[in-house]
JSON list of C-alpha atoms in Angstrom, two decimals:
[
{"chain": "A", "resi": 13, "resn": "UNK", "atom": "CA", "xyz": [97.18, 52.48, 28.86]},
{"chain": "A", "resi": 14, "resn": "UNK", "atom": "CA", "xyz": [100.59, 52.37, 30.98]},
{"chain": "A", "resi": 15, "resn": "UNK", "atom": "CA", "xyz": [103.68, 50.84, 29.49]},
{"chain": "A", "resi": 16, "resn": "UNK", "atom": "CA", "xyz": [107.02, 50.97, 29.78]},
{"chain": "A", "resi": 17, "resn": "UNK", "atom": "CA", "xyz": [110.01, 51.40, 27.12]},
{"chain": "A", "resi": 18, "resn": "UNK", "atom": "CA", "xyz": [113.36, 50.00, 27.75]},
{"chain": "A", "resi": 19, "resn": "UNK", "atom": "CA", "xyz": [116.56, 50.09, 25.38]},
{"chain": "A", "resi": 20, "resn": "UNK", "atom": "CA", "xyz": [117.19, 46.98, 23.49]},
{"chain": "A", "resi": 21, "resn": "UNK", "atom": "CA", "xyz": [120.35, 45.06, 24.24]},
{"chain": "A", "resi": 22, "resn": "UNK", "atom": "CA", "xyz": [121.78, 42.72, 24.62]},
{"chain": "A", "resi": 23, "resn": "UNK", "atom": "CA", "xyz": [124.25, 45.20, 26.11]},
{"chain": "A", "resi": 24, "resn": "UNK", "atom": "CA", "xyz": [127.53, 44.33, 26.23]},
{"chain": "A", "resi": 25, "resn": "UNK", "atom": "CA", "xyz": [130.43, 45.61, 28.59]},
{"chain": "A", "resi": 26, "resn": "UNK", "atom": "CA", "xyz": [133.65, 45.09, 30.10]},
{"chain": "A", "resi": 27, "resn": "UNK", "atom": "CA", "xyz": [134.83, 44.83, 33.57]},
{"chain": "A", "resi": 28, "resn": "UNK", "atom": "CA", "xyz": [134.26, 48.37, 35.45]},
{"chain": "A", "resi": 29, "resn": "UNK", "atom": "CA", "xyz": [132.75, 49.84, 32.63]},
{"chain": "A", "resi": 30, "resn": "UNK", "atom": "CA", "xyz": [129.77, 52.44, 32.70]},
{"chain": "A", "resi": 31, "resn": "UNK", "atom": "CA", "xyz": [126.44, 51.10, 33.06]},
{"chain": "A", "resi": 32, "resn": "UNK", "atom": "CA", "xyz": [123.42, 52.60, 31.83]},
{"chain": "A", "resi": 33, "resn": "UNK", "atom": "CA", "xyz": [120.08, 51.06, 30.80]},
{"chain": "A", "resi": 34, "resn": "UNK", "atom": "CA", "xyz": [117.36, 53.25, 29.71]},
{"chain": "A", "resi": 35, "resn": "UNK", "atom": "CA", "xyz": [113.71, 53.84, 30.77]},
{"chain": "A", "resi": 36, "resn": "UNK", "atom": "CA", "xyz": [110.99, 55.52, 29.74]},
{"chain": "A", "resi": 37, "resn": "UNK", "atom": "CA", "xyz": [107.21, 55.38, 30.98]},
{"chain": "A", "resi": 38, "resn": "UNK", "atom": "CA", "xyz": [103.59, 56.03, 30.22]},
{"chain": "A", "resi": 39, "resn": "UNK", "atom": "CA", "xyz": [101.10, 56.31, 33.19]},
{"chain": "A", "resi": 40, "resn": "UNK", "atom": "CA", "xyz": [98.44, 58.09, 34.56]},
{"chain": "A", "resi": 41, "resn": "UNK", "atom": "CA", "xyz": [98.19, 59.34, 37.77]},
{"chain": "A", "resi": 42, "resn": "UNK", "atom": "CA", "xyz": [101.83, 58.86, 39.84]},
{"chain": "A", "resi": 43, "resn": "UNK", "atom": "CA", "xyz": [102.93, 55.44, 39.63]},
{"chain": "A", "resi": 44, "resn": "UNK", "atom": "CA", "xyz": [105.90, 53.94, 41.74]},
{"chain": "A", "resi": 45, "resn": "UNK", "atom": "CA", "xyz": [108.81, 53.06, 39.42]},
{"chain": "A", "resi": 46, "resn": "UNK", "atom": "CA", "xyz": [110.64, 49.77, 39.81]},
{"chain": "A", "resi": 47, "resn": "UNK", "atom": "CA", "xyz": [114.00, 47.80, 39.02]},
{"chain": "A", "resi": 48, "resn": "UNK", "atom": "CA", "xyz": [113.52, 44.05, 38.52]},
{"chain": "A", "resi": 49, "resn": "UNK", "atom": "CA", "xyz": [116.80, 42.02, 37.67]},
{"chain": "A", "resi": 50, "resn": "UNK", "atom": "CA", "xyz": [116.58, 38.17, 37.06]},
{"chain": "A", "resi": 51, "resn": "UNK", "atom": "CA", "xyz": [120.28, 36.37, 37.25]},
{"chain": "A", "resi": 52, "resn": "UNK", "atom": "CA", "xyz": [120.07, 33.01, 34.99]},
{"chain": "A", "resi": 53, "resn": "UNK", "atom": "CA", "xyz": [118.42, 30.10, 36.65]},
{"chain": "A", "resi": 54, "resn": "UNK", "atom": "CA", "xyz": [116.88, 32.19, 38.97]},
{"chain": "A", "resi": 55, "resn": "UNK", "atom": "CA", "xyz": [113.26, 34.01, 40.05]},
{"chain": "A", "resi": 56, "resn": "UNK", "atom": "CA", "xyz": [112.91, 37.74, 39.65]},
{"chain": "A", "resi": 57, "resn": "UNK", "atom": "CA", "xyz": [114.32, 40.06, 42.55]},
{"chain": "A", "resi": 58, "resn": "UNK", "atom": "CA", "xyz": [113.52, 43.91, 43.39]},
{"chain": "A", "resi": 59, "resn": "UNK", "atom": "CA", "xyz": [116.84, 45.69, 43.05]},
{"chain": "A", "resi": 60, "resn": "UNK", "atom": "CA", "xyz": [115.59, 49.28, 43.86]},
{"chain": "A", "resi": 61, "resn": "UNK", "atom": "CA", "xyz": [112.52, 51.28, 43.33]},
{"chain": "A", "resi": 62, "resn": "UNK", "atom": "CA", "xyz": [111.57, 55.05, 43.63]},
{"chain": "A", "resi": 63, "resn": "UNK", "atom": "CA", "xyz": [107.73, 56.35, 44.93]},
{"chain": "A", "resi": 64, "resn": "UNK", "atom": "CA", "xyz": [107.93, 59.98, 43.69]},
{"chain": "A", "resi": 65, "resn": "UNK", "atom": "CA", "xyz": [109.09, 62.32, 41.83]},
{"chain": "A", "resi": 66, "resn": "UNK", "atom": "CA", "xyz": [112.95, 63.25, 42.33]},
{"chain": "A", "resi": 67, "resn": "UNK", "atom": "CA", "xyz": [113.57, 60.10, 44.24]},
{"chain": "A", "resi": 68, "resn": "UNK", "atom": "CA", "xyz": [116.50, 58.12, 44.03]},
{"chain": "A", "resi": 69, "resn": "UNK", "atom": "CA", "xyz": [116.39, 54.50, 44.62]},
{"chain": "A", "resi": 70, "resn": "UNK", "atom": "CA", "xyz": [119.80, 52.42, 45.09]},
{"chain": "A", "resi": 71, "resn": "UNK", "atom": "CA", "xyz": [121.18, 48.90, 46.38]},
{"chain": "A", "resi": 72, "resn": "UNK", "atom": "CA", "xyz": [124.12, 46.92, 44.83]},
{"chain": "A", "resi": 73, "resn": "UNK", "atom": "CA", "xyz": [125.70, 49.86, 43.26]},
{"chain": "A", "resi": 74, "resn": "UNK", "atom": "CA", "xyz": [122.80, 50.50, 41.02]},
{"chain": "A", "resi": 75, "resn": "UNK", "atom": "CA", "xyz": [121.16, 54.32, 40.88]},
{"chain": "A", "resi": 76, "resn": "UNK", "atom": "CA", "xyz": [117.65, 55.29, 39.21]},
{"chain": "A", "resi": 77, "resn": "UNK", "atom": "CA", "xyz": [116.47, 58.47, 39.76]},
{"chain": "A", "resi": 78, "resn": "UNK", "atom": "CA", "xyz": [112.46, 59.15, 39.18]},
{"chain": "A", "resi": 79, "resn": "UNK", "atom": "CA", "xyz": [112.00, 62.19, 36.44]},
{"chain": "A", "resi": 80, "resn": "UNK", "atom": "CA", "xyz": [109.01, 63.16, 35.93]},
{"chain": "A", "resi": 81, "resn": "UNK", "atom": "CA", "xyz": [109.46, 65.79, 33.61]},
{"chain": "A", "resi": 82, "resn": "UNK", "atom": "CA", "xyz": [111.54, 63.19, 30.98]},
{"chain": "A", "resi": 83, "resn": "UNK", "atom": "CA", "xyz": [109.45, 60.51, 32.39]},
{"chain": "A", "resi": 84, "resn": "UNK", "atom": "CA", "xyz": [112.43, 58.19, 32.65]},
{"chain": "A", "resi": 85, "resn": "UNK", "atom": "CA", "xyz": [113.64, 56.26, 35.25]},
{"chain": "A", "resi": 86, "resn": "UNK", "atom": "CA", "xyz": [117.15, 55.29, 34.17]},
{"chain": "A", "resi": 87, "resn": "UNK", "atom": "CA", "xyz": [119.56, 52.38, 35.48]},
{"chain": "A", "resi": 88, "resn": "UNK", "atom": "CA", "xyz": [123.18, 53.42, 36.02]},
{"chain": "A", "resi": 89, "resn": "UNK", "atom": "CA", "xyz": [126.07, 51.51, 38.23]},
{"chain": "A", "resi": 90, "resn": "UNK", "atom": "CA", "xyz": [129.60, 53.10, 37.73]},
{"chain": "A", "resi": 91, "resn": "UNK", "atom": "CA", "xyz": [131.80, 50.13, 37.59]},
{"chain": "A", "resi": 92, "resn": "UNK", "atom": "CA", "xyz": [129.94, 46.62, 36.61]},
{"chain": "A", "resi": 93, "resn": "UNK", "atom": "CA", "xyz": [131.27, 43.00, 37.75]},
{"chain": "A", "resi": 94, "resn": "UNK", "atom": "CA", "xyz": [131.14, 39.75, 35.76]},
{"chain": "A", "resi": 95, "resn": "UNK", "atom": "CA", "xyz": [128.85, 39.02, 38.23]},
{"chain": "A", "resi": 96, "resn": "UNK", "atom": "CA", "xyz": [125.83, 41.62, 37.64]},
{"chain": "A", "resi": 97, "resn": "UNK", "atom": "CA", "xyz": [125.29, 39.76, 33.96]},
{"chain": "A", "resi": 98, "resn": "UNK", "atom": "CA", "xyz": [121.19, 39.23, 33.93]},
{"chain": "A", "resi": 99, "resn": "UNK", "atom": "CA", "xyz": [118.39, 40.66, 32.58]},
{"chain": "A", "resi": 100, "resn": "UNK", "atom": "CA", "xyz": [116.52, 43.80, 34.24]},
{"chain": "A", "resi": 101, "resn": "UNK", "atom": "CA", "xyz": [113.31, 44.68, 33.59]},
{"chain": "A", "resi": 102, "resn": "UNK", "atom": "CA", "xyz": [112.11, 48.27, 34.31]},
{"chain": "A", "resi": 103, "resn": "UNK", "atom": "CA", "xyz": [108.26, 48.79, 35.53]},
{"chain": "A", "resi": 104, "resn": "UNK", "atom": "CA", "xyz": [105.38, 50.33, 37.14]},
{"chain": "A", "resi": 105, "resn": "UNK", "atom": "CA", "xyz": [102.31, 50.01, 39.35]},
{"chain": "A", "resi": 106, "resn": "UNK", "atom": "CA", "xyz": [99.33, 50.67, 37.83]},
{"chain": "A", "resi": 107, "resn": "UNK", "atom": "CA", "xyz": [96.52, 52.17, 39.71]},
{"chain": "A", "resi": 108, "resn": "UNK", "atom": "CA", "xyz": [95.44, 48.80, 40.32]},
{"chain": "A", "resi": 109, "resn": "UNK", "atom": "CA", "xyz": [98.43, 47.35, 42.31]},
{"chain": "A", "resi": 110, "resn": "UNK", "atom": "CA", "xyz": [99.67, 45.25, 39.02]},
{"chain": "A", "resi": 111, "resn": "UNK", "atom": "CA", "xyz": [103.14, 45.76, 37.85]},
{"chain": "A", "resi": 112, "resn": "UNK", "atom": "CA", "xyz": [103.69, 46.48, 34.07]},
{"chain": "A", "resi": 113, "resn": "UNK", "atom": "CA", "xyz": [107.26, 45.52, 32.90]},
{"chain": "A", "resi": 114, "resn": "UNK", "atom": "CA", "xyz": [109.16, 46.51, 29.71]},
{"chain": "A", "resi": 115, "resn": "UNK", "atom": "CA", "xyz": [110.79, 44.21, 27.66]},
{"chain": "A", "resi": 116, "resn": "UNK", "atom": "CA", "xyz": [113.95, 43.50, 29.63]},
{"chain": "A", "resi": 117, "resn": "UNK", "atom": "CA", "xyz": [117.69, 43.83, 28.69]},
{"chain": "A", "resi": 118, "resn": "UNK", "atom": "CA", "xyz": [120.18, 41.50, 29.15]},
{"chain": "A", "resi": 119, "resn": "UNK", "atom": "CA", "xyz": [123.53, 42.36, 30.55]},
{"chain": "A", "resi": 120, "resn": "UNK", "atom": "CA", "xyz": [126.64, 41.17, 29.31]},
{"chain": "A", "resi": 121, "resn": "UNK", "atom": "CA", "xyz": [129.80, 41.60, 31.40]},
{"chain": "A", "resi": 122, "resn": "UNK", "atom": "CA", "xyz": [132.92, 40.33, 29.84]},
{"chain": "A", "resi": 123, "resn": "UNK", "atom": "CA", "xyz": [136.31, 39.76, 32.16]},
{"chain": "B", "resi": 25, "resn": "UNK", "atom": "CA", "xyz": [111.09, 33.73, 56.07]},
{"chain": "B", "resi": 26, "resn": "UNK", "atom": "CA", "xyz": [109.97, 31.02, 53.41]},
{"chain": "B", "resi": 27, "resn": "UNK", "atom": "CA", "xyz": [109.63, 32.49, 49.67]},
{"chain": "B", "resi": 28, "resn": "UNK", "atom": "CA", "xyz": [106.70, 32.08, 47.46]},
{"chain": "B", "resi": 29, "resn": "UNK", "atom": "CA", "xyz": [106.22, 28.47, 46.24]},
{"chain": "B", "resi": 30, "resn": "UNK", "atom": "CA", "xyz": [105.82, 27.07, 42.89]},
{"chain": "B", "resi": 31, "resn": "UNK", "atom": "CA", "xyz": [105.44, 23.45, 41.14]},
{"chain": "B", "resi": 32, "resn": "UNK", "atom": "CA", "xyz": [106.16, 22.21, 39.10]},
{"chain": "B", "resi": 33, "resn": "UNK", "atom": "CA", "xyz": [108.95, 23.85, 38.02]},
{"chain": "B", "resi": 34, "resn": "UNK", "atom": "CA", "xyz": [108.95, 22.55, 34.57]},
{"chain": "B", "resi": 35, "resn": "UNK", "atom": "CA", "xyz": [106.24, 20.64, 32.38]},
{"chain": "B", "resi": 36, "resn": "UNK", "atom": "CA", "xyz": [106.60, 19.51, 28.95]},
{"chain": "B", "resi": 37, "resn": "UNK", "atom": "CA", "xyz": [102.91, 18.91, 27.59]},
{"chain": "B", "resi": 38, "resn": "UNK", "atom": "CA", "xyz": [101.18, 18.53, 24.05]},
{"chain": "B", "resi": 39, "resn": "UNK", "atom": "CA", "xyz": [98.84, 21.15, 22.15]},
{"chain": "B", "resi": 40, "resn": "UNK", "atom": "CA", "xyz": [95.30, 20.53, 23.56]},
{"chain": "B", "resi": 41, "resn": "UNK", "atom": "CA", "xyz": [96.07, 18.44, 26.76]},
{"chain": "B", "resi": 42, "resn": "UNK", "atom": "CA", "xyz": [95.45, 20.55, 30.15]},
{"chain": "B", "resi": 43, "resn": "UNK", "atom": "CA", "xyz": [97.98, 21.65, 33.23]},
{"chain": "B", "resi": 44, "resn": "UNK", "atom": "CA", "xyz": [97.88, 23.18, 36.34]},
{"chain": "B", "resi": 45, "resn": "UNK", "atom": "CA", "xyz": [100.25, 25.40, 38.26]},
{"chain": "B", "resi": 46, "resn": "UNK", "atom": "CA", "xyz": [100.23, 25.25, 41.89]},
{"chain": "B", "resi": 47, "resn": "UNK", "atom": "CA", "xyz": [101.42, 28.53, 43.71]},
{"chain": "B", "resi": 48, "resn": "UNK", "atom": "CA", "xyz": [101.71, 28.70, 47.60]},
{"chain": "B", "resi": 49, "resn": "UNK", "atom": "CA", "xyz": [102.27, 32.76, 49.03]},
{"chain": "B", "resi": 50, "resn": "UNK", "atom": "CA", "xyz": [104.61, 33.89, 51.67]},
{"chain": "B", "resi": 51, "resn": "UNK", "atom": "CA", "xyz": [102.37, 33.88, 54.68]},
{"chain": "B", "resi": 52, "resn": "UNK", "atom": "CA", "xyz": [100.35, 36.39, 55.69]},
{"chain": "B", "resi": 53, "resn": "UNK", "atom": "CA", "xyz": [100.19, 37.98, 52.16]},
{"chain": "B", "resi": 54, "resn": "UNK", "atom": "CA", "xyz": [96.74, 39.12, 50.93]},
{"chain": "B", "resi": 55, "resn": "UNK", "atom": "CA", "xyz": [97.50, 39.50, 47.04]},
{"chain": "B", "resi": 56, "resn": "UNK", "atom": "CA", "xyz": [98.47, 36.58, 44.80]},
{"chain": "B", "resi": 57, "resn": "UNK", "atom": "CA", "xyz": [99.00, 37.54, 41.00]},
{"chain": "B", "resi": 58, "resn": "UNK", "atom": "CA", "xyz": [100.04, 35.14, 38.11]},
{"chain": "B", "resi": 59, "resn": "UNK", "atom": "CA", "xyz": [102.90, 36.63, 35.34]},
{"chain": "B", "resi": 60, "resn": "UNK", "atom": "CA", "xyz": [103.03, 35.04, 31.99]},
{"chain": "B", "resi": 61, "resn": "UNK", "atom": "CA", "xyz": [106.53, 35.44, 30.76]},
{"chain": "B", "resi": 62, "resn": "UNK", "atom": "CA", "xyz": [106.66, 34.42, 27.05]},
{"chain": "B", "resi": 63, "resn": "UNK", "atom": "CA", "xyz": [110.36, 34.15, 26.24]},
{"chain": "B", "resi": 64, "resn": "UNK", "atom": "CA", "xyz": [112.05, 38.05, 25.36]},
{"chain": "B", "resi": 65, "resn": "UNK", "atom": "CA", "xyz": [109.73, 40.17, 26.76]},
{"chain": "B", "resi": 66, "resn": "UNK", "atom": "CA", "xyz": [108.45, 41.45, 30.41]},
{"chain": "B", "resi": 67, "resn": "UNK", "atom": "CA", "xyz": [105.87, 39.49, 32.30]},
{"chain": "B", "resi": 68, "resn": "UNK", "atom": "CA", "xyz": [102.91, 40.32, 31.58]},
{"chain": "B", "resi": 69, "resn": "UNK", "atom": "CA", "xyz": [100.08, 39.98, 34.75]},
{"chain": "B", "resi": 70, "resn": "UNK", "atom": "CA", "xyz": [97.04, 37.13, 34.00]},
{"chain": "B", "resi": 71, "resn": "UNK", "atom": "CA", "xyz": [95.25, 37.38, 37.61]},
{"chain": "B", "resi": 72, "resn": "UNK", "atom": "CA", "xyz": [95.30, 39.66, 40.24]},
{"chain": "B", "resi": 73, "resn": "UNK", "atom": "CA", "xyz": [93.35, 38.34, 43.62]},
{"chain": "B", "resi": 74, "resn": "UNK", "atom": "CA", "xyz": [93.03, 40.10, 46.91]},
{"chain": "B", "resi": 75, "resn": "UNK", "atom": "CA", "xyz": [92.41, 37.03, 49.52]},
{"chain": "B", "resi": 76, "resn": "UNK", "atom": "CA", "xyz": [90.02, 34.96, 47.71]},
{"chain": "B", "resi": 77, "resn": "UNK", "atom": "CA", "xyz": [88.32, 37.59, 45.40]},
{"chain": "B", "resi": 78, "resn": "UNK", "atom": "CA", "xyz": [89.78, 38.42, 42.27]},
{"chain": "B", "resi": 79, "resn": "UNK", "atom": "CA", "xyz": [90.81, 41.96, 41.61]},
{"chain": "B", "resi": 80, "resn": "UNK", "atom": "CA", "xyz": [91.68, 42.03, 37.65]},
{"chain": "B", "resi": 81, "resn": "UNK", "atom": "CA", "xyz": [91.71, 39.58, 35.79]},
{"chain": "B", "resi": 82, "resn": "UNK", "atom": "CA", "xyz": [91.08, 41.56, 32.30]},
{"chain": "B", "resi": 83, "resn": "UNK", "atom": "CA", "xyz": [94.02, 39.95, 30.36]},
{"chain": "B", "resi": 84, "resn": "UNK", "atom": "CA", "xyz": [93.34, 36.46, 31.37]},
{"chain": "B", "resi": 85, "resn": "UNK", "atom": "CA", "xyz": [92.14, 34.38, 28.57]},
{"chain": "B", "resi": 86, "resn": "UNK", "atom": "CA", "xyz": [89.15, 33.29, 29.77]},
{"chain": "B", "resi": 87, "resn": "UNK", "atom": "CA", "xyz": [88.14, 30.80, 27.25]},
{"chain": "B", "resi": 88, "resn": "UNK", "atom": "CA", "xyz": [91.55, 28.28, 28.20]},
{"chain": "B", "resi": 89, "resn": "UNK", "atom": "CA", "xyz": [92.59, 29.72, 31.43]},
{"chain": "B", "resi": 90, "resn": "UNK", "atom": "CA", "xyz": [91.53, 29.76, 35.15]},
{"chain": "B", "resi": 91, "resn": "UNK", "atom": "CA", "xyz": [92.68, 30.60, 38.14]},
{"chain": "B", "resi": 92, "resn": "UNK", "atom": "CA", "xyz": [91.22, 29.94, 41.63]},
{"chain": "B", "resi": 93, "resn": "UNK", "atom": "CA", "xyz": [92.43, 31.21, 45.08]},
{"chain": "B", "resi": 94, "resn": "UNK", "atom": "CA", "xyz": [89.91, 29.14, 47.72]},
{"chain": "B", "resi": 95, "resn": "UNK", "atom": "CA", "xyz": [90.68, 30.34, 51.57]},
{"chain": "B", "resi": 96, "resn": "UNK", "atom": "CA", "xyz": [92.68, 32.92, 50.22]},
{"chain": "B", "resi": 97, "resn": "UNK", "atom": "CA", "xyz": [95.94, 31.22, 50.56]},
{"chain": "B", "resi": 98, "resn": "UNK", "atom": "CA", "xyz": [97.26, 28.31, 47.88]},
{"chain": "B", "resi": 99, "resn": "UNK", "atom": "CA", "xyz": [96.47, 28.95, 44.34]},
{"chain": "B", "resi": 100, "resn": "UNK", "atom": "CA", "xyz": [95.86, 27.53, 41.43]},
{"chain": "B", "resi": 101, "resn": "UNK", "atom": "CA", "xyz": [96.39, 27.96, 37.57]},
{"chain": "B", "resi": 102, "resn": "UNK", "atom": "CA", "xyz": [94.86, 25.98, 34.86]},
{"chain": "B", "resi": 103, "resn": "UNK", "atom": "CA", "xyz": [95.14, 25.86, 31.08]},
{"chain": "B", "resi": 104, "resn": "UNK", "atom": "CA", "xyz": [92.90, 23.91, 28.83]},
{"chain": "B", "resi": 105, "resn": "UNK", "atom": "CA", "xyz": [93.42, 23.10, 25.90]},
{"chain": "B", "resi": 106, "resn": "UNK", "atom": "CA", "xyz": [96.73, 24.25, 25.89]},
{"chain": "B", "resi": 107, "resn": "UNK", "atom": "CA", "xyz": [97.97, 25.69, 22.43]},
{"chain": "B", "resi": 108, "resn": "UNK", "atom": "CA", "xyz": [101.84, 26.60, 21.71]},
{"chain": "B", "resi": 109, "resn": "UNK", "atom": "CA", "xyz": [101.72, 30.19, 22.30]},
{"chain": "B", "resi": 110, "resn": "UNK", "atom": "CA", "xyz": [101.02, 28.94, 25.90]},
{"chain": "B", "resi": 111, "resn": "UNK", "atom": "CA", "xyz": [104.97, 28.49, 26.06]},
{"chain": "B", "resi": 112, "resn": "UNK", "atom": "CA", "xyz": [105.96, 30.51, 28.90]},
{"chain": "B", "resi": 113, "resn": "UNK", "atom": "CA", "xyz": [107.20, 30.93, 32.21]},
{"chain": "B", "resi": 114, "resn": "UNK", "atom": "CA", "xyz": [104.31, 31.46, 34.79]},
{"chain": "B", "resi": 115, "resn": "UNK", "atom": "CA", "xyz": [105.38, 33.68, 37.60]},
{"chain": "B", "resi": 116, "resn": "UNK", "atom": "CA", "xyz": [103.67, 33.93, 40.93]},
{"chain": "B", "resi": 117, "resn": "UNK", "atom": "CA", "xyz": [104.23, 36.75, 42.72]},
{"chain": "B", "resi": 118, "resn": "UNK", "atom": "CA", "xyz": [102.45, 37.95, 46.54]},
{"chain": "B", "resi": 119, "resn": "UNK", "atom": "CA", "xyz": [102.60, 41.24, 48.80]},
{"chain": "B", "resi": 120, "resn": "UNK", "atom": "CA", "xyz": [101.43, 42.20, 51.92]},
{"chain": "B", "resi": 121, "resn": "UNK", "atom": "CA", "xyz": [98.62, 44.16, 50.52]},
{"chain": "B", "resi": 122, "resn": "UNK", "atom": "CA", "xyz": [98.24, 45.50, 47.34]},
{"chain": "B", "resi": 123, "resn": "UNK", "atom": "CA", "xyz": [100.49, 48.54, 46.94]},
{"chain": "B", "resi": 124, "resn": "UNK", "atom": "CA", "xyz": [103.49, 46.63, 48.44]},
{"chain": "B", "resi": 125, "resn": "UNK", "atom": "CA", "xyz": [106.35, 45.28, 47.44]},
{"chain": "B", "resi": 126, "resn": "UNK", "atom": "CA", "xyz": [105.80, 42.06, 45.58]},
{"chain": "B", "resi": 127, "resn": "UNK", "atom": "CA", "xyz": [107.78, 39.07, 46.06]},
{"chain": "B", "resi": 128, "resn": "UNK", "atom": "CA", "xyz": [108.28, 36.18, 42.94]},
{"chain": "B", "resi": 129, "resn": "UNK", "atom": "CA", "xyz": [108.68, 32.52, 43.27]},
{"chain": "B", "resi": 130, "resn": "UNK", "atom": "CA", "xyz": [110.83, 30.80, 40.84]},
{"chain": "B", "resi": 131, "resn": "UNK", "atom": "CA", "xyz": [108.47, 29.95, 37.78]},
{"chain": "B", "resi": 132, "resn": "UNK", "atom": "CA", "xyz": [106.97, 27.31, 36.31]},
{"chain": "B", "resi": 133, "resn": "UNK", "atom": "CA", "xyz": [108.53, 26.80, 32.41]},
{"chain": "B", "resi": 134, "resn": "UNK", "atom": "CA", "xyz": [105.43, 25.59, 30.38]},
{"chain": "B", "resi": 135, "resn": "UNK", "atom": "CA", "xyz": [106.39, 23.80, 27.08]},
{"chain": "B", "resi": 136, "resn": "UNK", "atom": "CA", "xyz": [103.82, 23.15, 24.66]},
{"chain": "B", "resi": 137, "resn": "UNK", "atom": "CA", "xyz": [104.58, 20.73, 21.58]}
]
């Protein structure tokens, strides 16, 4: 069935450092590719999401670019805040409408 | 535009008592679906409906757990017995239809003793 793969963390980083979070997927068919992040004490929010193949979805900073060939969908921001600390999930629709999350990773960012 | 709805937000119960989850969409939406979020890991979908009729429901466990959606707006989740793997945070989430975006309310944290 579909799943998704993310890097363990906790991952943590300094001030302006180089963000990446890595994603890998399993589906059949062409699923849309999402960014979740939950900041503590609160619900889960969309950050940015890609439909297709070569697509790059963005917002806040934060990049993922669909690959199909590495089927990856990778989370990069070039210079992180104290304030982007949560925990992002990666995911997919399935053909049914459902999203399937990995495991999450929880961001660090120390001043 | 009001969010999606949940209460409680948290409920400390015993092993084998019951509970129910109340979950109220963003207007208009025609798909509800319920996330259980056991504690380090990615929520993992229970219930999928479209209006009233449910559309997947294949990881729900159907001996302890039901859901109901009647006029296809509030819904409803319900454990019982409850057992302590039950611990979790129950997410609903609603979209316009059911490729779009979906939209989370704040969680319910279930704690079973």
């Amino acid at each position: 069935g579909d799943s998704v793969t993310q890097m363990e963390g906790p991952v943590t980083l300094s001030e302006e450092a180089f963000l990446t979070i890595n994603c890998t997927y399993t589906a059949t068919g062409y699923p849309s590719l999402f960014w979740y992040v939950q900041y503590p004490g609160e619900g889960l929010q969309l950050l940015l999401k890609a439909t297709k193949a070569d697509d790059k979805g963005s917002n806040k900073g934060f990049e993922a670019t669909y690959r199909k060939e590495t089927t990856s969908f990778h989370l990069e921001k070039g210079s992180v805040q104290v304030s982007d600390s949560a925990v992002y999930f990666c995911a997919l629709t399935s053909n049914t409408g459902k999203l399937i999350f990995g495991q999450g990773t929880t961001l660090q960012v120390k001043p | 535009e009001a969010g999606v709805a949940q209460s409680p937000r948290y409920k400390i119960i015993e092993k084998r008592q019951s509970v129910a989850f109340w979950c109220n969409p963003i207007s208009g939406h025609a798909t509800l679906y319920w996330y259980q979020q056991i504690l380090g890991q990615g929520p993992k979908l229970l219930i999928q409906f479209q209006n009233n009729g449910v559309v997947d429901d294949s990881q729900l466990p159907k001996d302890r757990f039901s859901a109901e959606r009647l006029k296809g707006v509030d819904s409803t989740l319900k454990i019982q017995p409850a057992k302590l793997e039950d611990s979790a945070v129950y997410l609903c989430a609603s979209s316009l239809d059911t490729y779009n975006e979906q939209f989370f309310g704040p969680g319910t944290r279930l704690t079973v003793l």
